[in-house]
């Protein structure tokens, strides 16, 4: 566990080589807010987006220093772990779990590991939700789609330029995933963080809701208030949206065809 | 001041509370019990405590009437005919409740209300109105939250109405338990119970499998959850509950071996003897079993009455003698905790009360929730507030103790208000807890007005009223207020 495998091994070499390992930022044994019921949450390390309002900026860098020991002698996070190690870590609390949720960082950055973890979890009776920024083209990864219980997709902004300004990356893949996952029935939840001034929230909510309706998706659309707690210092003064805006956007989403709208 | 006059002139007591207080003072002016000097020394030191049961027991502490029988036969003494519709059924029960004794003057058990009322539910709207008024009258006239009703394990229309109305009314009384069995309790019904608990701190979840098996082994096909979370046979009850304060016992032992070999057996012997004496007076002297209409009409039977051997403060006793290991965190501490409970369990099992026949006179173990004046003493076998592990670990650490306490043990968990958006999470955790061996699981949301203090429920708004020097309708508000101050019950770790 203390050794750091090279990039080839981490991304899965040919069969018979070293076991596939993922970069794990941390594991929560219980959560009420990462999908239906009680779920263990697996945070994978590394994310290609650089969102202004990121609440877990420490999980962004893909490569971190070699894991060492904490002052108390325990191994520090992030860690390299096999899916078996992840599952045995949450296994003690199996009786309490409805499933797992794989998030990040961005779990799509480690697709082979994500696929293996979802397959192994399903075999162990723990369905897995994928919480993703949509940067990975999931249509090209049918094994992930087949193994997953469902997807929770973040849509940061509908407009490509706004998306690039907000995250440092374009959104062609995100919009493709929205259509693909919604049409295939794999989309459990779509989310947008509402941060006034950073993008055109109304256009995003309207277009996204129409896309859900076009695909015949019953996925719920969760509108999340931006909250300054935990974000990087430069963005802490950004104002959270007021209730009136959230209500207006909620009504807009419903009017534009979203089957279920949740504001948190 | 003379305590009688002080009670009479107290501005913060209702008339009913004064009356009960005056009766207690009168009872306690007697000394009819023969207590050995050793037992009295332990009572004086707070090691053995009868929890305000009184100096001359004239009714069993916990009476569990056979309400099914009452619904079938009515009562000759009360002049109540067997009910034929929902209005007669709720009225008949309210009449009987008025006449069920306890040490608080209020009944501690109201029946398995869903099963009792379901045969009378014909029109849902009418049943909702009748049961709504019934629950309202219970809260406003049974002014003590040690009053408990049960529902489940099967889903019924009456059970669903009770949950929905409890959520709407947001009252502290009655305390409520869902008897949960994964094979008998449908998921949507259990989910409604979980959502209700996050609004009004009830119902709690009882393991129907564990309680059912324990009481079947004693020859009973059914059981009731009464008062805080006490498991007792229907149609009977418990003559007494006396507790051993393990935290106070800790300094009597030199080390863990001395504790197990000498101190615990001696303390158990003294408590068992004191309990026997209390039962003797109740059974032989008080006349309860010769005179009460409940006994004459078969609603309470002497051969279904037990006694409860209570204990508190296991955490503090373990922490005092586990060589620096922490209760609830370290395996060595858990091993010592289990040895202590196994040892006490054997001492209790080896004793037979000569005045009781139920379970061959053997008392039932009970993990007591504490009293409001306890400070630095954790309820039963609970992990101390402020030292609680992460939620699933907390449950797994607590579960091994639950097997030893057929007459009640339970853990209480406070949840983030965000949990209300996902009640299935609470249900998952409750189900996992019961599957892991927890006998009884309680939860509430950290922002709810109704909160579970230790085993009973109190409204925060009523505590605030009392803090302003005003009287509160429920006598348990004062207990809750003191427990908030002394036990820090509102500082429980908040689970997300």
Coordinates of C-alpha atoms in Angstrom, one line a residue, chain B:
Chain B
X1 CA -39.6 25.4 54.2
X2 CA -41.9 22.5 54.9
X3 CA -41.9 20.5 51.7
X4 CA -45.7 20.1 51.8
X5 CA -46.2 23.9 52.0
X6 CA -43.5 24.4 49.5
X7 CA -45.3 22.1 47.1
X8 CA -48.6 23.9 47.7
X9 CA -47.2 27.3 47.1
X10 CA -45.0 26.5 44.1
X11 CA -45.9 28.8 41.2
X12 CA -44.3 26.6 38.6
X13 CA -46.4 23.5 39.2
X14 CA -49.9 22.7 37.8
X15 CA -52.6 21.6 40.2
X16 CA -52.2 18.0 39.0
X17 CA -48.4 18.1 39.6
X18 CA -49.0 19.5 43.1
X19 CA -51.5 16.7 43.9
X20 CA -49.0 14.0 42.7
X21 CA -46.2 15.7 44.7
X22 CA -48.3 15.8 47.9
X23 CA -49.2 12.1 47.5
X24 CA -45.5 11.3 47.1
X25 CA -44.6 13.2 50.3
X26 CA -47.4 11.4 52.2
X27 CA -46.1 8.0 51.0
X28 CA -42.5 8.8 51.8
X29 CA -43.4 9.8 55.4
X30 CA -43.8 6.0 56.0
X31 CA -41.0 3.6 56.7
X32 CA -42.6 0.2 56.1
X33 CA -39.8 -1.4 54.2
X34 CA -37.1 -3.5 56.0
X35 CA -33.8 -2.4 54.4
X36 CA -30.6 -3.8 55.6
X37 CA -27.9 -1.3 56.8
X38 CA -25.6 -2.4 53.9
X39 CA -28.3 -1.8 51.3
X40 CA -29.2 1.5 53.0
X41 CA -25.6 2.6 52.9
X42 CA -25.5 2.0 49.1
X43 CA -28.8 3.9 48.8
X44 CA -27.4 6.8 50.7
X45 CA -24.3 6.7 48.5
X46 CA -26.4 6.8 45.4
X47 CA -25.1 3.3 44.3
X48 CA -28.5 1.8 44.6
X49 CA -31.5 4.0 43.6
X50 CA -35.2 3.2 43.3
X51 CA -35.8 6.2 41.0
X52 CA -38.5 7.9 43.1
X53 CA -40.6 4.8 43.3
X54 CA -41.7 5.8 46.8
X55 CA -41.3 4.3 50.3
X56 CA -44.5 2.2 50.3
X57 CA -45.2 0.6 46.9
X58 CA -49.0 0.4 46.4
X59 CA -49.0 -0.3 42.6
X60 CA -46.6 -1.9 40.2
X61 CA -44.3 0.7 38.8
X62 CA -45.1 -0.3 35.2
X63 CA -48.6 -1.6 34.5
X64 CA -49.2 -3.1 31.0
X65 CA -52.9 -3.8 30.7
X66 CA -54.2 -6.4 28.3
X67 CA -56.1 -3.8 26.1
X68 CA -57.0 -6.5 23.6
X69 CA -59.0 -8.2 26.2
X70 CA -60.5 -4.9 27.4
X71 CA -61.7 -4.1 23.8
X72 CA -63.3 -7.6 23.6
X73 CA -65.0 -7.6 27.0
X74 CA -65.3 -4.0 28.1
X75 CA -65.2 -3.4 31.9
X76 CA -67.9 -4.3 34.4
X77 CA -66.2 -2.1 37.1
X78 CA -66.0 0.9 34.7
X79 CA -69.4 0.2 33.2
X80 CA -68.0 0.2 29.7
X81 CA -69.5 -2.1 27.0
X82 CA -67.3 -3.6 24.3
X83 CA -66.9 -0.9 21.6
X84 CA -68.6 -1.3 18.2
X85 CA -67.1 1.6 16.3
X86 CA -64.1 3.9 16.2
X87 CA -65.7 6.5 18.5
X88 CA -66.7 4.0 21.2
X89 CA -63.2 2.3 20.9
X90 CA -61.3 5.6 21.4
X91 CA -63.6 6.7 24.2
X92 CA -63.4 3.3 26.0
X93 CA -59.6 3.5 25.9
X94 CA -59.5 7.0 27.2
X95 CA -61.7 6.0 30.1
X96 CA -59.5 3.1 31.0
X97 CA -56.3 5.2 30.7
X98 CA -57.6 7.4 33.5
X99 CA -57.6 4.3 35.8
X100 CA -54.3 2.7 35.1
X101 CA -51.9 3.4 38.0
X102 CA -48.2 4.1 37.9
X103 CA -45.7 6.1 40.0
X104 CA -46.4 9.2 38.0
X105 CA -50.2 8.7 38.2
X106 CA -50.3 8.4 34.4
X107 CA -50.3 5.2 32.4
X108 CA -47.0 4.1 30.9
X109 CA -48.6 2.0 28.2
X110 CA -51.5 2.8 26.0
X111 CA -51.6 -0.4 23.9
X112 CA -50.6 -1.5 20.5
X113 CA -52.9 1.2 19.1
X114 CA -52.9 0.2 15.4
X115 CA -54.0 -3.4 16.2
X116 CA -56.5 -2.2 18.7
X117 CA -58.2 0.4 16.4
X118 CA -57.8 -1.2 13.0
X119 CA -61.0 -3.3 13.3
X120 CA -62.9 -0.1 13.8
X121 CA -61.4 1.8 10.8
X122 CA -64.2 1.8 8.2
X123 CA -64.2 5.2 6.7
X124 CA -60.7 6.8 6.5
X125 CA -61.9 10.4 7.0
X126 CA -63.9 9.5 10.0
X127 CA -61.0 7.4 11.4
X128 CA -58.6 10.3 10.9
X129 CA -60.9 12.6 12.9
X130 CA -61.5 10.1 15.7
X131 CA -57.8 9.1 16.0
X132 CA -56.7 12.7 15.7
X133 CA -58.9 13.8 18.6
X134 CA -57.9 10.7 20.6
X135 CA -54.2 11.5 20.2
X136 CA -54.9 15.2 21.1
X137 CA -56.7 14.2 24.2
X138 CA -53.9 11.9 25.2
X139 CA -51.3 14.7 24.9
X140 CA -53.4 17.2 26.8
X141 CA -54.6 14.9 29.6
X142 CA -51.8 12.4 30.1
X143 CA -49.2 15.0 31.0
X144 CA -46.2 12.8 31.2
X145 CA -44.1 11.6 28.4
X146 CA -43.3 8.2 30.0
X147 CA -46.6 7.3 28.4
X148 CA -46.0 5.0 25.5
X149 CA -47.9 3.5 22.5
X150 CA -46.8 0.8 20.1
X151 CA -47.5 0.2 16.4
X152 CA -46.4 -2.5 13.9
X153 CA -44.9 -4.7 12.8
X154 CA -47.5 -5.0 10.1
X155 CA -48.8 -2.0 8.2
X156 CA -52.4 -1.0 8.9
X157 CA -54.5 1.9 8.0
X158 CA -54.7 2.8 11.7
X159 CA -50.9 2.7 12.0
X160 CA -50.5 4.9 9.0
X161 CA -53.0 7.4 10.4
X162 CA -51.2 7.4 13.8
X163 CA -47.9 8.3 12.1
X164 CA -49.4 11.0 9.9
X165 CA -51.3 12.5 12.8
X166 CA -48.2 12.4 15.0
X167 CA -46.3 14.3 12.3
X168 CA -49.1 16.9 12.0
X169 CA -49.7 17.4 15.7
X170 CA -46.1 17.5 16.8
X171 CA -46.9 16.5 20.4
X172 CA -44.5 15.0 22.9
X173 CA -47.1 12.5 24.2
X174 CA -47.4 9.6 23.6
X175 CA -44.0 8.2 23.2
X176 CA -44.2 5.8 20.2
X177 CA -42.5 2.7 19.0
X178 CA -42.6 0.9 15.7
X179 CA -42.1 -2.8 16.2
X180 CA -40.0 -3.5 13.1
X181 CA -39.5 -6.8 11.4
X182 CA -37.8 -6.9 8.0
X183 CA -40.2 -9.6 6.8
X184 CA -43.4 -8.2 8.2
X185 CA -43.0 -4.4 8.0
X186 CA -43.3 -3.1 4.4
X187 CA -40.7 -0.6 3.2
X188 CA -43.0 2.4 2.5
X189 CA -44.6 2.1 6.0
X190 CA -41.1 2.0 7.6
X191 CA -40.1 4.9 5.5
X192 CA -43.1 6.9 6.7
X193 CA -42.0 6.1 10.3
X194 CA -38.5 7.3 9.5
X195 CA -39.8 10.5 8.0
X196 CA -42.0 11.0 11.0
X197 CA -39.1 10.5 13.4
X198 CA -37.2 13.2 11.7
X199 CA -40.1 15.6 12.3
X200 CA -41.2 14.7 15.8
X201 CA -38.5 12.4 17.3
X202 CA -40.8 9.4 17.2
X203 CA -41.4 6.6 16.6
X204 CA -38.4 4.7 17.7
X205 CA -37.6 1.3 16.0
X206 CA -37.8 -1.8 18.2
X207 CA -36.4 -5.1 16.9
X208 CA -39.5 -7.3 16.8
X209 CA -37.3 -10.3 16.2
X210 CA -35.1 -9.7 19.3
X211 CA -38.0 -8.8 21.7
X212 CA -40.2 -11.4 20.3
X213 CA -37.6 -14.2 20.7
X214 CA -36.8 -13.1 24.3
X215 CA -40.4 -13.1 25.4
X216 CA -41.3 -16.3 23.6
X217 CA -38.4 -17.9 25.6
X218 CA -40.2 -16.7 28.8
X219 CA -43.5 -18.3 27.6
X220 CA -45.2 -15.2 26.1
X221 CA -46.4 -14.8 22.6
X222 CA -46.4 -11.0 22.7
X223 CA -44.7 -8.1 24.5
X224 CA -45.2 -4.4 24.9
X225 CA -42.7 -1.4 24.8
X226 CA -43.7 0.9 27.6
X227 CA -42.4 4.1 29.3
X228 CA -38.9 4.9 27.8
X229 CA -38.3 1.6 26.0
X230 CA -39.1 -1.1 28.5
X231 CA -40.0 -4.5 27.1
X232 CA -42.6 -6.1 29.3
X233 CA -45.2 -8.8 28.9
X234 CA -48.8 -7.7 28.0
X235 CA -51.4 -8.2 30.7
X236 CA -48.8 -7.7 33.5
X237 CA -45.9 -5.3 34.0
X238 CA -43.1 -4.7 36.4
X239 CA -43.4 -4.4 40.1
X240 CA -40.3 -2.3 40.5
X241 CA -37.3 -0.8 38.8
X242 CA -34.2 -0.3 40.9
X243 CA -30.9 0.7 39.4
X244 CA -27.3 0.1 40.1
X245 CA -25.2 3.2 39.5
X246 CA -22.0 1.6 38.1
X247 CA -20.3 5.0 37.9
X248 CA -20.7 5.5 41.6
X249 CA -19.6 1.9 42.3
X250 CA -16.3 2.4 40.5
X251 CA -14.3 3.7 43.5
X252 CA -15.3 0.7 45.6
X253 CA -13.1 -1.6 43.4
X254 CA -9.3 -1.7 43.5
X255 CA -9.1 -2.9 39.9
X256 CA -11.0 -4.8 37.3
X257 CA -10.5 -8.2 38.9
X258 CA -11.6 -6.9 42.3
X259 CA -14.6 -5.4 40.6
X260 CA -15.7 -8.7 39.0
X261 CA -14.8 -11.0 41.9
X262 CA -16.0 -9.0 44.9
X263 CA -17.6 -5.6 44.3
X264 CA -20.2 -6.5 41.6
X265 CA -21.5 -9.6 43.3
X266 CA -21.9 -7.8 46.6
X267 CA -23.7 -4.8 45.0
X268 CA -26.0 -7.1 43.0
X269 CA -26.8 -9.0 46.1
X270 CA -27.8 -5.9 48.0
X271 CA -29.8 -4.5 45.1
X272 CA -31.6 -7.8 44.5
X273 CA -32.5 -8.0 48.2
X274 CA -33.8 -4.4 48.2
X275 CA -35.9 -5.2 45.1
X276 CA -37.3 -8.3 46.8
X277 CA -38.4 -6.2 49.8
X278 CA -40.1 -3.7 47.6
X279 CA -41.9 -6.5 45.8
X280 CA -42.8 -8.2 49.1
X281 CA -44.6 -5.1 50.3
X282 CA -46.4 -4.6 47.0
X283 CA -47.6 -8.2 46.7
X284 CA -48.1 -9.1 50.3
X285 CA -49.0 -5.9 52.1
X286 CA -50.4 -3.3 49.7
X287 CA -53.4 -5.2 48.6
X288 CA -53.1 -4.2 45.0
X289 CA -53.5 -7.6 43.6
X290 CA -56.6 -8.3 45.8
X291 CA -58.4 -5.1 45.1
X292 CA -57.7 -3.6 41.7
X293 CA -60.4 -4.1 39.1
X294 CA -57.6 -4.5 36.6
X295 CA -56.7 -7.7 38.3
X296 CA -60.2 -8.8 38.9
X297 CA -61.2 -8.4 35.3
X298 CA -58.1 -10.2 34.0
X299 CA -56.5 -7.1 32.5
X300 CA -53.4 -7.5 34.7
X301 CA -52.3 -10.9 36.0
X302 CA -49.9 -11.4 38.9
X303 CA -48.1 -14.2 37.0
X304 CA -47.2 -11.7 34.3
X305 CA -45.5 -9.3 36.6
X306 CA -41.8 -9.1 36.9
X307 CA -39.2 -6.8 38.4
X308 CA -36.5 -4.8 36.5
X309 CA -32.9 -4.8 37.5
X310 CA -31.6 -1.5 36.2
X311 CA -28.1 -0.2 35.8
X312 CA -26.5 3.1 34.6
X313 CA -23.0 4.3 34.1
X314 CA -21.2 1.3 32.5
X315 CA -19.1 3.7 30.4
X316 CA -17.7 5.5 33.5
X317 CA -17.1 2.2 35.3
X318 CA -15.2 0.8 32.4
X319 CA -13.2 4.0 31.8
X320 CA -12.2 3.9 35.5
X321 CA -10.8 0.3 35.3
X322 CA -9.7 -0.3 31.7
X323 CA -6.2 1.0 32.1
X324 CA -6.6 4.1 30.0
X325 CA -8.7 2.4 27.3
X326 CA -11.8 4.2 26.2
X327 CA -15.3 2.8 26.3
X328 CA -16.9 2.9 22.9
X329 CA -13.5 3.1 21.1
X330 CA -11.1 0.4 22.2
X331 CA -11.6 -3.3 22.0
X332 CA -10.1 -3.9 25.4
X333 CA -12.6 -1.5 27.0
X334 CA -15.4 -3.3 25.2
X335 CA -14.2 -6.6 26.4
X336 CA -14.3 -5.4 30.0
X337 CA -17.7 -3.8 29.5
X338 CA -19.0 -7.1 28.2
X339 CA -17.5 -9.1 31.1
X340 CA -19.2 -6.7 33.6
X341 CA -22.6 -7.1 31.9
X342 CA -22.3 -10.8 31.5
X343 CA -21.4 -11.1 35.1
X344 CA -24.3 -9.0 36.3
X345 CA -26.6 -10.9 34.0
X346 CA -25.6 -14.2 35.6
X347 CA -26.0 -12.8 39.1
X348 CA -29.5 -11.6 38.2
X349 CA -30.4 -14.9 36.5
X350 CA -29.2 -16.9 39.6
X351 CA -31.6 -15.0 41.8
X352 CA -35.3 -15.8 42.2
X353 CA -37.7 -13.4 43.9
X354 CA -39.9 -15.4 46.2
X355 CA -43.0 -13.2 45.6
X356 CA -43.1 -13.4 41.8
X357 CA -43.8 -16.4 39.6
X358 CA -43.2 -14.9 36.1
X359 CA -40.0 -16.2 34.6
X360 CA -39.6 -18.3 37.8
X361 CA -39.2 -15.1 39.8
X362 CA -36.1 -14.0 37.9
X363 CA -35.8 -10.3 37.3
X364 CA -35.2 -8.8 33.8
X365 CA -32.2 -6.6 33.1
X366 CA -32.8 -3.0 32.1
X367 CA -30.3 -0.4 30.9
X368 CA -31.8 2.6 32.6
X369 CA -31.7 6.0 30.9
X370 CA -30.8 8.0 34.0
X371 CA -32.5 10.6 36.0
X372 CA -32.4 14.4 35.6
X373 CA -30.0 14.9 38.5
X374 CA -27.4 12.5 37.1
X375 CA -24.2 14.4 36.1
X376 CA -21.3 12.7 34.5
X377 CA -23.2 9.4 34.5
X378 CA -24.0 7.9 31.1
X379 CA -27.4 6.2 30.7
X380 CA -27.3 2.3 30.8
X381 CA -24.5 1.1 28.5
X382 CA -24.4 4.2 26.3
X383 CA -21.2 5.8 25.0
X384 CA -20.9 9.2 26.7
X385 CA -22.2 12.3 24.9
X386 CA -19.2 14.2 23.6
X387 CA -17.2 10.9 23.0
X388 CA -19.4 9.3 20.4
X389 CA -17.7 7.5 17.5
X390 CA -18.8 7.9 13.9
X391 CA -22.4 6.7 13.4
X392 CA -22.1 3.2 12.1
X393 CA -19.1 2.5 14.4
X394 CA -21.1 3.8 17.3
X395 CA -23.9 1.4 16.5
X396 CA -21.6 -1.6 16.1
X397 CA -19.9 -0.8 19.4
X398 CA -23.2 -0.5 21.2
X399 CA -24.9 -3.6 19.7
X400 CA -23.2 -6.4 21.8
X401 CA -24.8 -5.0 25.0
X402 CA -28.3 -5.1 23.7
X403 CA -28.7 -8.9 23.9
X404 CA -28.6 -8.8 27.7
X405 CA -31.5 -6.4 28.3
X406 CA -34.9 -7.9 27.4
X407 CA -36.6 -5.2 29.5
X408 CA -35.0 -2.4 27.6
X409 CA -31.9 -0.7 26.3
X410 CA -31.6 1.9 23.6
X411 CA -29.4 4.3 21.8
X412 CA -30.4 7.8 20.6
X413 CA -29.0 9.6 17.5
X414 CA -29.3 13.2 16.5
X415 CA -29.3 13.9 12.7
X416 CA -28.6 17.0 10.6
X417 CA -31.9 18.6 9.5
X418 CA -30.8 17.9 5.9
X419 CA -31.6 14.2 6.6
X420 CA -35.3 15.1 6.3
X421 CA -34.8 15.3 2.5
X422 CA -33.7 11.7 2.5
X423 CA -35.7 9.7 5.2
X424 CA -34.6 6.4 3.5
X425 CA -31.1 7.1 4.8
X426 CA -32.5 7.0 8.4
X427 CA -34.4 3.9 7.6
X428 CA -31.2 2.3 6.1
X429 CA -29.4 3.1 9.3
X430 CA -32.2 1.9 11.6
X431 CA -32.5 -1.4 9.6
X432 CA -28.8 -1.9 9.7
X433 CA -28.7 -1.2 13.4
X434 CA -31.4 -3.8 14.2
X435 CA -29.8 -6.3 11.8
X436 CA -26.5 -5.7 13.7
X437 CA -28.1 -6.6 17.0
X438 CA -29.4 -3.3 18.3
X439 CA -32.7 -3.9 20.2
X440 CA -33.9 -0.3 20.1
X441 CA -33.0 2.6 17.9
X442 CA -34.2 6.3 18.3
X443 CA -33.5 9.3 16.1
X444 CA -34.5 12.9 15.8
X445 CA -33.5 15.9 13.7
X446 CA -31.3 18.4 15.5
X447 CA -33.7 21.3 14.8
X448 CA -36.9 19.6 15.9
X449 CA -39.0 21.1 18.7
X450 CA -39.8 17.7 20.1
X451 CA -36.5 16.0 21.2
X452 CA -35.7 12.8 22.9
X453 CA -34.0 13.6 26.2
X454 CA -32.9 10.1 27.2
X455 CA -35.8 7.8 26.7
X456 CA -38.7 10.3 26.9
X457 CA -39.7 13.2 24.7
X458 CA -39.9 16.9 25.6
X459 CA -40.6 20.0 23.7
X460 CA -37.8 22.6 23.6
X461 CA -40.5 25.3 23.6
X462 CA -41.9 23.9 26.9
X463 CA -38.4 24.0 28.4
X464 CA -38.1 27.6 27.4
X465 CA -41.5 28.3 29.0
X466 CA -40.4 26.7 32.2
X467 CA -37.1 28.7 32.1
X468 CA -39.3 31.8 32.1
X469 CA -40.8 30.6 35.5
X470 CA -44.1 29.4 34.1
X471 CA -45.8 26.1 34.7
X472 CA -45.6 23.4 32.0
X473 CA -48.5 21.0 31.3
X474 CA -46.2 18.0 31.1
X475 CA -44.4 16.9 34.3
X476 CA -41.6 15.6 32.3
X477 CA -40.6 19.1 31.1
X478 CA -38.8 19.7 34.3
X479 CA -36.9 16.5 34.0
X480 CA -36.0 17.4 30.5
X481 CA -34.8 20.8 31.5
X482 CA -32.5 19.4 34.2
X483 CA -31.2 16.7 31.9
X484 CA -30.3 19.3 29.3
X485 CA -28.3 21.1 31.9
X486 CA -26.7 18.0 33.7
X487 CA -26.4 15.5 30.9
X488 CA -25.8 17.8 27.9
X489 CA -28.4 15.8 25.9
X490 CA -28.7 18.6 23.3
X491 CA -25.0 18.3 22.7
X492 CA -25.2 14.9 21.1
X493 CA -23.0 14.4 18.0
X494 CA -25.0 15.5 15.0
X495 CA -25.0 12.9 12.2
X496 CA -25.0 13.7 8.5

